[in-house]
Short mmCIF file of C-alpha atoms in Angstrom, two decimals:
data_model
loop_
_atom_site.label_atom_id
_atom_site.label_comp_id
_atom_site.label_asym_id
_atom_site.label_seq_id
_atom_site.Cartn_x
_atom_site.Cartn_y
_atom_site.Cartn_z
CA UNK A 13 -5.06 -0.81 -1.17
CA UNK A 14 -2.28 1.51 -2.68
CA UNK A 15 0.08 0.68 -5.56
CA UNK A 16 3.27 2.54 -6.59
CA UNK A 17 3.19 2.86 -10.43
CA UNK A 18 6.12 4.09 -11.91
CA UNK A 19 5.28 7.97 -11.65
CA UNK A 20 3.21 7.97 -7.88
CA UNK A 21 1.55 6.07 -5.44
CA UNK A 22 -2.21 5.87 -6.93
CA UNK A 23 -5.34 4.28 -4.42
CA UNK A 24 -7.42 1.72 -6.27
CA UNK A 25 -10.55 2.22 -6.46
CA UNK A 26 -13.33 0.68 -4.32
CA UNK A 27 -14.46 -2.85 -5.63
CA UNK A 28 -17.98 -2.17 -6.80
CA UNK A 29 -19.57 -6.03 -7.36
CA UNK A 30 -22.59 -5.42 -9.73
CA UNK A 31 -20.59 -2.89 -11.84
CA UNK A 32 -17.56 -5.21 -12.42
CA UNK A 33 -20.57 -7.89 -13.67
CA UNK A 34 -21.05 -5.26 -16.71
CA UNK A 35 -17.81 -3.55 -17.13
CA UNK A 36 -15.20 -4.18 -19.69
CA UNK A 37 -12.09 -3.34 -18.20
CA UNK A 38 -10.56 -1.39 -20.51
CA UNK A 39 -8.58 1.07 -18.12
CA UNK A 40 -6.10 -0.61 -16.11
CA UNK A 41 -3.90 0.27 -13.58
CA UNK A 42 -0.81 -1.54 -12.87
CA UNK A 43 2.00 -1.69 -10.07
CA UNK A 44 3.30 -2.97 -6.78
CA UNK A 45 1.17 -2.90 -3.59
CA UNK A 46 2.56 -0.43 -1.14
CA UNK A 47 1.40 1.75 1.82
CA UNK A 48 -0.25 5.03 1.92
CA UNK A 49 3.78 6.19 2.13
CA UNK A 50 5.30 4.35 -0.75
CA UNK A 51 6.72 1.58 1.66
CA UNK A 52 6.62 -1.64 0.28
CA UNK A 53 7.64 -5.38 1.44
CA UNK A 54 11.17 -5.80 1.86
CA UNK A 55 10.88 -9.99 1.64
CA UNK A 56 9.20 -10.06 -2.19
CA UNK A 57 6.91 -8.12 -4.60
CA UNK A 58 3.08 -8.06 -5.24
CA UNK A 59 2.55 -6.82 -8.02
CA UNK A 60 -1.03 -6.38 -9.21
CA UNK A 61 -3.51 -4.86 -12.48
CA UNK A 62 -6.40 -3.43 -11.37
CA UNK A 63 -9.73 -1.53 -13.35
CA UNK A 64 -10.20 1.64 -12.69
CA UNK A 65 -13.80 1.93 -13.15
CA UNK A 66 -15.26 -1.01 -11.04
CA UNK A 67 -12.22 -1.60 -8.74
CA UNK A 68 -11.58 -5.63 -9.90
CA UNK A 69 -8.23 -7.05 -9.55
CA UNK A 70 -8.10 -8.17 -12.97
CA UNK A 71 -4.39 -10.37 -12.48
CA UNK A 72 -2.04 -10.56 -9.32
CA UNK A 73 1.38 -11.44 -9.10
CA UNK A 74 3.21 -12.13 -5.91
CA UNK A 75 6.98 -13.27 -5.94
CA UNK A 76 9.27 -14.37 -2.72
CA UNK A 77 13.27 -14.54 -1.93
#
């Protein structure tokens, strides 16, 4: 999964199970899912956090017109 923050398009990092169990999510990465390119849905916005060191999605946000 990609997400376009508001300087570049960053990849999240894979979601590593036992690590999240331990980890305390302090770094954070937030923005709107997109494709490798940048493109992203025309019909709404899915916006979501993410931690950088075990690869949880700590909140999600998706929003429709």
């Amino acid at each position: 999964m990609f997400l376009r923050t508001r300087n570049k398009v960053v990849e999240t990092p894979k979601y590593r199970r036992f690590k999240s169990l331990f980890c305390k999510h302090k770094g954070l990465i937030s923005g709107e899912q997109c494709s490798k390119s940048g493109l992203c849905r025309i019909s709404g916005f899915d916006i979501f956090t993410v931690c950088v060191k075990c690869g949880k999605i700590v909140s999600e946000s998706h929003i429709e017109f």
